[in-house]
Amino acid sequence: MKEQIGALNALYPSLTTLVGAVVNGRENFIAVAHVGILKHSKNPYLTIALAKVHHTNKGIHDHQAFSVCVPSQKMVEITDYCGLVSGKNTDKSQLFDVFYGETSFAPMIKQCPVCMECTVHDVVDLKSHDIFIGEVKRTHVDPAVLDGKDIDITKVQPLLFDMASKKYFSLGEPVADCWSVGKALKKKD
Ligand SMILES: Cc1cc2nc3c(=O)[nH]c(=O)nc-3n(C[C@H](O)[C@H](O)[C@H](O)COP(=O)(O)O)c2cc1C
């Protein structure tokens, strides 16, 4: 028998990201671990769930654009800081070297190995949260973390977020090949 622990979202660990937006004319960055992969197509989509109290939401609403950057483990301190202080009281615009792609108002972080510039496709207006559905327009990657045309996550060294322990974790070793290891259980015709 399992123990029932109430209605708890148990979908952790999740990827820790830094989301960038321009709020009241100033670049702002927020730590976001509630990111969803919505769809894979020619242009992929993603979701970010931001509590309405945050400063960042206004910038995304105003300009219909934002960035999602993936910090590496060595950026853990500054990433956590972006999740501790609000742009309402603290200027976070000078924390990083910022660059832009072709999407205005989607500031990206040079120090992050992977950055995506997004435009807002839609917003789900919940009582406490804005769920921003973003269309990924362009993805910018450090050549050092590329394996051919693919992003090598072992080189990105992302920060995995766990709500229960409130800790950042790192990737472990690969377990098996996807869409492959299960073939052993397929009935032979
Ligand atoms: C690791 C981490 C992940 C976070 N993920 C989210 C999230 O997914 N959604 C959210 O609304 N807040 C999240 N937060 C909280 C915000 O990052 C934090 O409140 C931030 O200071 C808000 O910044 P802003 O007011 O400048 O927008 C997270 C914080 C940390 C440390």
mmCIF file of C-alpha atoms and ligand atoms in Angstrom:
data_model
loop_
_atom_site.group_PDB
_atom_site.id
_atom_site.type_symbol
_atom_site.label_atom_id
_atom_site.label_comp_id
_atom_site.label_asym_id
_atom_site.label_seq_id
_atom_site.Cartn_x
_atom_site.Cartn_y
_atom_site.Cartn_z
ATOM 1 C CA MET A 1 0.000 0.000 0.000
ATOM 2 C CA LYS A 2 1.135 3.522 -0.711
ATOM 3 C CA GLU A 3 0.689 6.414 1.688
ATOM 4 C CA GLN A 4 -1.691 9.118 0.474
ATOM 5 C CA ILE A 5 -0.157 12.543 1.027
ATOM 6 C CA GLY A 6 -2.922 14.784 -0.307
ATOM 7 C CA ALA A 7 -3.057 16.626 -3.610
ATOM 8 C CA LEU A 8 0.564 17.389 -4.238
ATOM 9 C CA ASN A 9 2.124 18.061 -7.581
ATOM 10 C CA ALA A 10 4.846 15.462 -7.711
ATOM 11 C CA LEU A 11 6.297 16.302 -11.115
ATOM 12 C CA TYR A 12 9.754 17.176 -9.905
ATOM 13 C CA PRO A 13 12.584 17.571 -10.665
ATOM 14 C CA SER A 14 11.998 20.233 -13.295
ATOM 15 C CA LEU A 15 14.376 22.337 -15.309
ATOM 16 C CA THR A 16 15.462 25.629 -13.765
ATOM 17 C CA THR A 17 15.367 28.503 -16.243
ATOM 18 C CA LEU A 18 15.882 32.248 -16.271
ATOM 19 C CA VAL A 19 13.102 34.112 -18.039
ATOM 20 C CA GLY A 20 13.883 37.567 -19.379
ATOM 21 C CA ALA A 21 11.501 40.417 -20.140
ATOM 22 C CA VAL A 22 11.594 44.189 -20.392
ATOM 23 C CA VAL A 23 9.572 45.752 -17.604
ATOM 24 C CA ASN A 24 9.021 49.499 -17.564
ATOM 25 C CA GLY A 25 11.952 49.993 -19.945
ATOM 26 C CA ARG A 26 14.367 47.858 -17.924
ATOM 27 C CA GLU A 27 15.530 44.276 -18.463
ATOM 28 C CA ASN A 28 14.416 41.903 -15.718
ATOM 29 C CA PHE A 29 15.184 38.240 -15.076
ATOM 30 C CA ILE A 30 13.200 35.762 -12.995
ATOM 31 C CA ALA A 31 13.976 32.163 -12.003
ATOM 32 C CA VAL A 32 11.275 29.858 -13.344
ATOM 33 C CA ALA A 33 11.105 26.102 -12.822
ATOM 34 C CA HIS A 34 7.513 25.580 -13.913
ATOM 35 C CA VAL A 35 8.139 25.356 -17.619
ATOM 36 C CA GLY A 36 6.208 23.099 -19.958
ATOM 37 C CA ILE A 37 7.040 21.718 -23.359
ATOM 38 C CA LEU A 38 3.805 22.241 -25.207
ATOM 39 C CA LYS A 39 4.348 20.984 -28.677
ATOM 40 C CA HIS A 40 7.071 20.032 -31.045
ATOM 41 C CA SER A 41 6.514 21.196 -34.571
ATOM 42 C CA LYS A 42 8.373 23.417 -36.997
ATOM 43 C CA ASN A 43 8.126 26.192 -34.444
ATOM 44 C CA PRO A 44 7.945 24.739 -30.952
ATOM 45 C CA TYR A 45 5.869 26.171 -28.148
ATOM 46 C CA LEU A 46 6.439 26.258 -24.408
ATOM 47 C CA THR A 47 4.592 27.408 -21.314
ATOM 48 C CA ILE A 48 5.792 29.309 -18.275
ATOM 49 C CA ALA A 49 3.620 29.622 -15.176
ATOM 50 C CA LEU A 50 4.203 32.944 -13.419
ATOM 51 C CA ALA A 51 2.432 34.013 -10.232
ATOM 52 C CA LYS A 52 0.648 37.287 -10.882
ATOM 53 C CA VAL A 53 2.464 39.029 -8.038
ATOM 54 C CA HIS A 54 5.732 38.962 -9.977
ATOM 55 C CA HIS A 55 7.237 41.993 -11.664
ATOM 56 C CA THR A 56 8.083 40.106 -14.876
ATOM 57 C CA ASN A 57 4.440 39.514 -15.870
ATOM 58 C CA LYS A 58 3.851 43.181 -16.681
ATOM 59 C CA GLY A 59 6.717 43.252 -19.172
ATOM 60 C CA ILE A 60 5.497 40.128 -20.934
ATOM 61 C CA HIS A 61 1.936 41.490 -21.094
ATOM 62 C CA ASP A 62 3.125 44.870 -22.364
ATOM 63 C CA HIS A 63 5.473 43.614 -25.087
ATOM 64 C CA GLN A 64 4.138 40.124 -25.851
ATOM 65 C CA ALA A 65 7.656 38.713 -25.751
ATOM 66 C CA PHE A 66 10.064 37.025 -23.365
ATOM 67 C CA SER A 67 13.142 34.823 -23.350
ATOM 68 C CA VAL A 68 13.807 31.487 -21.686
ATOM 69 C CA CYS A 69 17.466 30.832 -20.897
ATOM 70 C CA VAL A 70 18.994 27.702 -19.374
ATOM 71 C CA PRO A 71 21.651 28.479 -16.761
ATOM 72 C CA SER A 72 24.420 25.991 -16.070
ATOM 73 C CA GLN A 73 25.403 24.685 -12.641
ATOM 74 C CA LYS A 74 28.125 27.269 -12.261
ATOM 75 C CA MET A 75 25.395 29.950 -12.397
ATOM 76 C CA VAL A 76 23.527 28.516 -9.419
ATOM 77 C CA GLU A 77 24.086 31.473 -7.099
ATOM 78 C CA ILE A 78 22.976 34.188 -9.508
ATOM 79 C CA THR A 79 20.067 32.027 -10.695
ATOM 80 C CA ASP A 80 18.839 31.586 -7.141
ATOM 81 C CA TYR A 81 19.235 35.319 -6.552
ATOM 82 C CA CYS A 82 16.909 36.007 -9.492
ATOM 83 C CA GLY A 83 14.364 33.823 -7.690
ATOM 84 C CA LEU A 84 14.826 35.579 -4.371
ATOM 85 C CA VAL A 85 14.519 39.251 -5.247
ATOM 86 C CA SER A 86 11.882 41.065 -7.281
ATOM 87 C CA GLY A 87 12.440 43.647 -9.974
ATOM 88 C CA LYS A 88 9.842 45.676 -8.082
ATOM 89 C CA ASN A 89 12.517 46.538 -5.494
ATOM 90 C CA THR A 90 15.821 45.416 -6.983
ATOM 91 C CA ASP A 91 17.361 46.261 -10.345
ATOM 92 C CA LYS A 92 18.291 42.916 -11.958
ATOM 93 C CA SER A 93 19.174 44.480 -15.321
ATOM 94 C CA GLN A 94 22.932 44.624 -14.671
ATOM 95 C CA LEU A 95 23.416 41.037 -13.449
ATOM 96 C CA PHE A 96 24.231 39.555 -16.853
ATOM 97 C CA ASP A 97 25.628 40.431 -20.248
ATOM 98 C CA VAL A 98 22.448 40.791 -22.267
ATOM 99 C CA PHE A 99 21.922 40.222 -25.977
ATOM 100 C CA TYR A 100 18.941 40.293 -28.313
ATOM 101 C CA GLY A 101 17.936 38.209 -31.292
ATOM 102 C CA GLU A 102 15.290 39.384 -33.725
ATOM 103 C CA THR A 103 12.493 39.490 -31.158
ATOM 104 C CA SER A 104 12.345 42.894 -29.520
ATOM 105 C CA PHE A 105 11.778 42.867 -25.771
ATOM 106 C CA ALA A 106 13.137 39.303 -25.314
ATOM 107 C CA PRO A 107 16.469 39.952 -23.557
ATOM 108 C CA MET A 108 18.770 36.926 -23.397
ATOM 109 C CA ILE A 109 21.739 36.109 -21.165
ATOM 110 C CA LYS A 110 25.190 35.598 -22.694
ATOM 111 C CA GLN A 111 26.358 33.549 -19.701
ATOM 112 C CA CYS A 112 23.609 30.942 -20.262
ATOM 113 C CA PRO A 113 24.634 28.218 -22.725
ATOM 114 C CA VAL A 114 21.120 27.998 -24.199
ATOM 115 C CA CYS A 115 18.607 30.815 -24.775
ATOM 116 C CA MET A 116 15.294 30.954 -26.621
ATOM 117 C CA GLU A 117 13.546 34.086 -27.836
ATOM 118 C CA CYS A 118 9.774 33.753 -27.663
ATOM 119 C CA THR A 119 6.684 35.686 -28.611
ATOM 120 C CA VAL A 120 3.449 35.294 -26.688
ATOM 121 C CA HIS A 121 1.002 33.008 -28.468
ATOM 122 C CA ASP A 122 -1.632 33.080 -25.750
ATOM 123 C CA VAL A 123 -2.118 33.673 -22.026
ATOM 124 C CA VAL A 124 -4.177 31.485 -19.736
ATOM 125 C CA ASP A 125 -5.498 33.846 -17.091
ATOM 126 C CA LEU A 126 -5.791 31.867 -13.855
ATOM 127 C CA LYS A 127 -6.728 33.421 -10.531
ATOM 128 C CA SER A 128 -3.200 33.396 -9.131
ATOM 129 C CA HIS A 129 -1.027 32.741 -12.182
ATOM 130 C CA ASP A 130 -0.512 33.798 -15.781
ATOM 131 C CA ILE A 131 0.316 30.831 -17.954
ATOM 132 C CA PHE A 132 2.194 32.357 -20.856
ATOM 133 C CA ILE A 133 2.214 30.184 -23.939
ATOM 134 C CA GLY A 134 5.249 31.170 -25.951
ATOM 135 C CA GLU A 135 6.224 30.393 -29.504
ATOM 136 C CA VAL A 136 9.948 29.749 -29.722
ATOM 137 C CA LYS A 137 11.188 31.927 -32.554
ATOM 138 C CA ARG A 138 14.929 31.271 -32.374
ATOM 139 C CA THR A 139 17.278 29.271 -30.153
ATOM 140 C CA HIS A 140 20.779 30.499 -29.413
ATOM 141 C CA VAL A 141 23.354 27.965 -28.253
ATOM 142 C CA ASP A 142 27.010 28.163 -27.250
ATOM 143 C CA PRO A 143 28.978 26.046 -29.746
ATOM 144 C CA ALA A 144 30.729 24.482 -26.734
ATOM 145 C CA VAL A 145 27.524 22.642 -25.728
ATOM 146 C CA LEU A 146 26.647 21.424 -29.216
ATOM 147 C CA ASP A 147 27.134 17.914 -30.480
ATOM 148 C CA GLY A 148 26.723 18.481 -34.206
ATOM 149 C CA LYS A 149 23.342 20.209 -34.479
ATOM 150 C CA ASP A 150 22.056 18.821 -31.181
ATOM 151 C CA ILE A 151 22.312 20.319 -27.735
ATOM 152 C CA ASP A 152 24.370 18.033 -25.477
ATOM 153 C CA ILE A 153 22.720 18.302 -22.046
ATOM 154 C CA THR A 154 25.761 16.814 -20.352
ATOM 155 C CA LYS A 155 27.685 19.878 -21.530
ATOM 156 C CA VAL A 156 24.901 22.328 -20.615
ATOM 157 C CA GLN A 157 24.934 20.977 -17.041
ATOM 158 C CA PRO A 158 21.456 22.313 -16.211
ATOM 159 C CA LEU A 159 20.094 22.862 -12.736
ATOM 160 C CA LEU A 160 17.242 20.558 -11.796
ATOM 161 C CA PHE A 161 14.829 21.977 -9.242
ATOM 162 C CA ASP A 162 13.131 19.914 -6.533
ATOM 163 C CA MET A 163 10.284 21.469 -4.582
ATOM 164 C CA ALA A 164 10.238 18.944 -1.712
ATOM 165 C CA SER A 165 13.884 19.297 -0.690
ATOM 166 C CA LYS A 166 14.178 22.857 -2.079
ATOM 167 C CA LYS A 167 17.497 21.946 -3.644
ATOM 168 C CA TYR A 168 19.120 22.108 -7.024
ATOM 169 C CA PHE A 169 20.273 18.804 -8.443
ATOM 170 C CA SER A 170 22.544 17.940 -11.324
ATOM 171 C CA LEU A 171 22.058 15.394 -14.094
ATOM 172 C CA GLY A 172 23.052 11.816 -13.418
ATOM 173 C CA GLU A 173 24.327 9.235 -15.861
ATOM 174 C CA PRO A 174 22.149 8.176 -18.811
ATOM 175 C CA VAL A 175 20.155 5.018 -18.056
ATOM 176 C CA ALA A 176 19.280 3.693 -21.498
ATOM 177 C CA ASP A 177 18.382 4.756 -25.044
ATOM 178 C CA CYS A 178 14.834 6.162 -25.551
ATOM 179 C CA TRP A 179 12.550 4.565 -28.115
ATOM 180 C CA SER A 180 14.976 1.709 -28.077
ATOM 181 C CA VAL A 181 15.467 -0.114 -24.783
ATOM 182 C CA GLY A 182 11.729 -1.025 -24.648
ATOM 183 C CA LYS A 183 11.922 -2.810 -27.965
ATOM 184 C CA ALA A 184 13.186 -5.835 -26.073
ATOM 185 C CA LEU A 185 9.622 -6.264 -24.706
ATOM 186 C CA LYS A 186 7.904 -6.053 -28.086
ATOM 187 C CA LYS A 187 6.330 -9.362 -29.049
ATOM 188 C CA LYS A 188 8.191 -10.934 -31.879
ATOM 189 C CA ASP A 189 5.903 -11.399 -34.918
HETATM 190 C C1 LIG B 1 14.448 27.837 -8.475
HETATM 191 C C2 LIG B 1 13.258 28.766 -8.487
HETATM 192 C C3 LIG B 1 12.222 28.514 -9.353
HETATM 193 C C4 LIG B 1 11.108 29.355 -9.398
HETATM 194 N N1 LIG B 1 10.095 29.058 -10.263
HETATM 195 C C5 LIG B 1 9.026 29.873 -10.327
HETATM 196 C C6 LIG B 1 7.972 29.586 -11.243
HETATM 197 O O1 LIG B 1 8.022 28.632 -12.013
HETATM 198 N N2 LIG B 1 6.909 30.436 -11.254
HETATM 199 C C7 LIG B 1 6.826 31.532 -10.434
HETATM 200 O O2 LIG B 1 5.834 32.256 -10.497
HETATM 201 N N3 LIG B 1 7.830 31.834 -9.557
HETATM 202 C C8 LIG B 1 8.927 31.039 -9.507
HETATM 203 N N4 LIG B 1 9.944 31.323 -8.632
HETATM 204 C C9 LIG B 1 9.876 32.545 -7.820
HETATM 205 C C10 LIG B 1 10.357 33.793 -8.577
HETATM 206 O O3 LIG B 1 11.546 33.528 -9.306
HETATM 207 C C11 LIG B 1 10.663 34.935 -7.581
HETATM 208 O O4 LIG B 1 9.535 35.239 -6.815
HETATM 209 C C12 LIG B 1 11.233 36.191 -8.238
HETATM 210 O O5 LIG B 1 11.834 36.977 -7.234
HETATM 211 C C13 LIG B 1 10.203 37.050 -8.967
HETATM 212 O O6 LIG B 1 10.913 38.040 -9.669
HETATM 213 P P1 LIG B 1 10.220 39.318 -10.335
HETATM 214 O O7 LIG B 1 9.274 39.897 -9.318
HETATM 215 O O8 LIG B 1 11.378 40.224 -10.638
HETATM 216 O O9 LIG B 1 9.474 38.881 -11.557
HETATM 217 C C14 LIG B 1 11.050 30.492 -8.557
HETATM 218 C C15 LIG B 1 12.108 30.743 -7.669
HETATM 219 C C16 LIG B 1 13.206 29.886 -7.632
HETATM 220 C C17 LIG B 1 14.336 30.151 -6.675
#
